[in-house]
mmCIF file of C-alpha atoms in Angstrom:
data_model
loop_
_atom_site.group_PDB
_atom_site.id
_atom_site.type_symbol
_atom_site.label_atom_id
_atom_site.label_comp_id
_atom_site.label_asym_id
_atom_site.label_seq_id
_atom_site.Cartn_x
_atom_site.Cartn_y
_atom_site.Cartn_z
ATOM 1 C CA MET A 1 -38.574 -4.678 46.870
ATOM 2 C CA LYS A 2 -39.638 -8.209 46.175
ATOM 3 C CA HIS A 3 -37.233 -10.731 44.554
ATOM 4 C CA PHE A 4 -38.487 -13.365 42.200
ATOM 5 C CA PRO A 5 -36.266 -16.427 41.829
ATOM 6 C CA ILE A 6 -35.506 -17.349 38.246
ATOM 7 C CA PRO A 7 -33.921 -20.809 38.485
ATOM 8 C CA HIS A 8 -33.595 -21.425 34.735
ATOM 9 C CA LEU A 9 -31.219 -18.420 34.296
ATOM 10 C CA ARG A 10 -28.866 -19.553 37.065
ATOM 11 C CA GLY A 11 -27.559 -22.410 34.900
ATOM 12 C CA ALA A 12 -27.058 -20.142 31.870
ATOM 13 C CA LEU A 13 -24.603 -17.761 33.567
ATOM 14 C CA PRO A 14 -21.540 -20.052 33.288
ATOM 15 C CA ALA A 15 -22.269 -20.622 29.591
ATOM 16 C CA VAL A 16 -22.582 -16.876 28.931
ATOM 17 C CA ALA A 17 -19.326 -16.226 30.824
ATOM 18 C CA ALA A 18 -17.549 -18.888 28.738
ATOM 19 C CA VAL A 19 -18.736 -17.296 25.470
ATOM 20 C CA VAL A 20 -17.577 -13.820 26.570
ATOM 21 C CA LEU A 21 -14.176 -15.181 27.651
ATOM 22 C CA ALA A 22 -13.730 -17.076 24.361
ATOM 23 C CA ALA A 23 -14.539 -13.906 22.377
ATOM 24 C CA ALA A 24 -11.990 -11.882 24.372
ATOM 25 C CA VAL A 25 -9.265 -14.471 23.781
ATOM 26 C CA ALA A 26 -10.028 -14.598 20.047
ATOM 27 C CA VAL A 27 -9.555 -10.826 19.733
ATOM 28 C CA ALA A 28 -6.258 -10.667 21.682
ATOM 29 C CA PRO A 29 -3.957 -12.257 19.033
ATOM 30 C CA ALA A 30 -5.009 -9.715 16.382
ATOM 31 C CA GLN A 31 -3.970 -6.833 18.630
ATOM 32 C CA ALA A 32 -0.715 -8.507 19.644
ATOM 33 C CA SER A 33 0.357 -9.007 16.012
ATOM 34 C CA THR A 34 0.514 -5.278 15.187
ATOM 35 C CA PRO A 35 4.078 -4.664 16.522
ATOM 36 C CA ARG A 36 5.399 -7.486 14.307
ATOM 37 C CA ASP A 37 4.345 -5.457 11.270
ATOM 38 C CA LEU A 38 6.700 -2.606 12.206
ATOM 39 C CA PRO A 39 10.218 -2.378 10.764
ATOM 40 C CA THR A 40 13.145 -3.414 12.933
ATOM 41 C CA GLY A 41 16.207 -1.301 13.650
ATOM 42 C CA ASN A 42 16.267 2.481 13.425
ATOM 43 C CA TRP A 43 13.364 3.958 11.463
ATOM 44 C CA LEU A 44 11.132 7.024 11.354
ATOM 45 C CA ARG A 45 7.820 7.783 9.635
ATOM 46 C CA LEU A 46 8.407 11.342 8.390
ATOM 47 C CA THR A 47 5.621 13.763 7.473
ATOM 48 C CA ILE A 48 5.818 17.316 6.147
ATOM 49 C CA THR A 49 2.671 19.426 5.951
ATOM 50 C CA HIS A 50 2.684 22.770 4.170
ATOM 51 C CA ASP A 51 0.147 25.017 5.823
ATOM 52 C CA ASP A 52 -0.522 27.007 2.657
ATOM 53 C CA SER A 53 -2.529 25.280 -0.053
ATOM 54 C CA ARG A 54 -0.172 26.326 -2.873
ATOM 55 C CA SER A 55 2.696 24.091 -1.737
ATOM 56 C CA GLY A 56 1.209 20.659 -2.266
ATOM 57 C CA GLY A 57 -0.256 19.716 1.125
ATOM 58 C CA THR A 58 1.292 16.738 2.899
ATOM 59 C CA ARG A 59 4.272 14.543 1.953
ATOM 60 C CA ASN A 60 5.469 11.507 3.907
ATOM 61 C CA THR A 61 7.848 8.581 3.752
ATOM 62 C CA LEU A 62 9.386 5.868 5.872
ATOM 63 C CA LEU A 63 13.084 6.457 6.552
ATOM 64 C CA LEU A 64 14.935 3.228 7.281
ATOM 65 C CA CYS A 65 18.529 3.373 8.485
ATOM 66 C CA ASP A 66 19.650 -0.282 8.571
ATOM 67 C CA PRO A 67 20.665 0.118 5.645
ATOM 68 C CA PRO A 68 19.719 3.722 4.782
ATOM 69 C CA ARG A 69 16.742 4.025 2.420
ATOM 70 C CA GLY A 70 13.432 5.838 2.183
ATOM 71 C CA HIS A 71 14.279 9.066 0.373
ATOM 72 C CA SER A 72 16.977 10.545 -1.845
ATOM 73 C CA ARG A 73 19.172 11.696 1.042
ATOM 74 C CA ALA A 74 18.576 8.706 3.343
ATOM 75 C CA ALA A 75 22.273 8.057 4.067
ATOM 76 C CA GLU A 76 22.813 11.698 5.053
ATOM 77 C CA ALA A 77 19.589 11.755 7.119
ATOM 78 C CA CYS A 78 20.608 8.590 8.967
ATOM 79 C CA ALA A 79 24.065 10.059 9.618
ATOM 80 C CA ASP A 80 22.479 13.276 10.990
ATOM 81 C CA LEU A 81 20.260 11.200 13.275
ATOM 82 C CA ALA A 82 23.137 8.964 14.377
ATOM 83 C CA SER A 83 25.242 11.986 15.354
ATOM 84 C CA ALA A 84 22.283 13.329 17.368
ATOM 85 C CA GLY A 85 21.464 10.014 19.041
ATOM 86 C CA GLY A 86 18.137 9.946 17.205
ATOM 87 C CA ASP A 87 17.023 13.284 18.707
ATOM 88 C CA ILE A 88 16.100 15.611 15.841
ATOM 89 C CA ARG A 89 16.106 18.591 18.224
ATOM 90 C CA VAL A 90 19.886 18.342 18.727
ATOM 91 C CA ILE A 91 20.937 18.095 15.071
ATOM 92 C CA PRO A 92 23.398 20.972 14.636
ATOM 93 C CA PRO A 93 21.810 23.767 12.576
ATOM 94 C CA GLN A 94 23.406 24.694 9.278
ATOM 95 C CA GLU A 95 24.913 28.138 9.040
ATOM 96 C CA GLY A 96 23.391 30.583 6.617
ATOM 97 C CA VAL A 97 20.443 32.851 6.052
ATOM 98 C CA CYS A 98 16.912 31.883 5.056
ATOM 99 C CA SER A 99 14.357 34.302 3.650
ATOM 100 C CA LEU A 100 11.836 35.926 5.953
ATOM 101 C CA VAL A 101 8.925 34.717 3.830
ATOM 102 C CA TYR A 102 6.290 33.173 6.087
ATOM 103 C CA ALA A 103 5.141 29.886 4.515
ATOM 104 C CA PRO A 104 4.698 27.597 7.532
ATOM 105 C CA VAL A 105 5.601 23.947 7.302
ATOM 106 C CA THR A 106 5.080 21.327 10.015
ATOM 107 C CA ALA A 107 7.508 18.428 10.350
ATOM 108 C CA LYS A 108 6.585 15.246 12.227
ATOM 109 C CA ALA A 109 8.590 12.124 12.963
ATOM 110 C CA ARG A 110 7.410 8.965 14.699
ATOM 111 C CA GLY A 111 9.387 5.767 15.049
ATOM 112 C CA TRP A 112 12.231 4.086 16.901
ATOM 113 C CA TRP A 113 15.902 4.902 17.345
ATOM 114 C CA ASN A 114 18.226 2.638 19.346
ATOM 115 C CA ARG A 115 15.175 0.863 20.837
ATOM 116 C CA ARG A 116 13.692 4.156 22.075
ATOM 117 C CA PRO A 117 10.526 5.737 20.707
ATOM 118 C CA VAL A 118 10.905 8.966 18.731
ATOM 119 C CA LYS A 119 8.123 11.552 18.646
ATOM 120 C CA TYR A 120 8.849 14.926 17.106
ATOM 121 C CA THR A 121 6.567 17.702 15.860
ATOM 122 C CA LYS A 122 7.572 21.248 15.054
ATOM 123 C CA THR A 123 6.206 24.017 12.833
ATOM 124 C CA PHE A 124 8.814 26.128 11.062
ATOM 125 C CA ALA A 125 8.417 29.551 9.418
ATOM 126 C CA ASN A 126 9.306 28.056 6.015
ATOM 127 C CA ALA A 127 10.963 25.021 4.417
ATOM 128 C CA CYS A 128 14.412 26.646 4.341
ATOM 129 C CA VAL A 129 14.348 27.113 8.114
ATOM 130 C CA MET A 130 13.183 23.509 8.549
ATOM 131 C CA TYR A 131 16.062 22.133 6.440
ATOM 132 C CA ALA A 132 18.567 24.409 8.168
ATOM 133 C CA GLN A 133 17.507 23.084 11.586
ATOM 134 C CA THR A 134 16.905 19.407 10.786
ATOM 135 C CA GLY A 135 19.596 18.585 8.226
ATOM 136 C CA ALA A 136 18.617 15.983 5.642
ATOM 137 C CA VAL A 137 16.024 14.249 7.842
ATOM 138 C CA PHE A 138 12.985 15.892 6.206
ATOM 139 C CA ALA A 139 14.417 16.045 2.660
ATOM 140 C CA LEU A 140 11.793 13.703 1.222
ATOM 141 C CA ASP A 141 12.053 12.127 -2.258
ATOM 142 C CA ASP A 142 9.837 14.346 -4.331
ATOM 143 C CA GLU A 143 9.882 17.321 -2.017
ATOM 144 C CA ARG A 144 11.011 20.419 -3.894
ATOM 145 C CA LEU A 145 14.055 21.423 -1.896
ATOM 146 C CA PRO A 146 14.810 25.116 -1.575
ATOM 147 C CA GLU A 147 18.254 26.387 -2.339
ATOM 148 C CA PRO A 148 20.657 25.914 0.564
ATOM 149 C CA PRO A 149 20.854 28.881 2.919
ATOM 150 C CA ASP A 150 23.016 31.733 1.648
ATOM 151 C CA HIS A 151 26.139 32.274 3.639
ATOM 152 C CA PRO A 152 26.678 35.855 4.730
ATOM 153 C CA GLY A 153 29.320 37.545 2.640
ATOM 154 C CA SER A 154 28.978 35.213 -0.375
#
């Protein structure tokens, strides 16, 4: 293999490196600013997706807990989360009986609780089962809430 010296390109390399470095630095602040756009305190982005097309598709909201706001039962949802340390999986289930109708609904939560990230996704057999297991957390504003679970013997 024979090498051909190209002296005029040797001087251009530092200039090209400077342009690439300047472009990288210019992009960095835009990426760093994204976390500043997020709410502070305890908050969750909540999403409910009905898997059957008759139930209205996907609903979502931002639940803020300092002070509670984001949907009609925000204070109750924040209290449920506070008692569970922000872990939706440990919210005590409500007693009662839900129907056996299979109408799957997927609940997702992403956000922060006590400076820790929250990531939760679970598919339930129906909305009643979801509310029974997650308290008021996924009771979104214009979500048609089912009747509370029937208590045996009532």
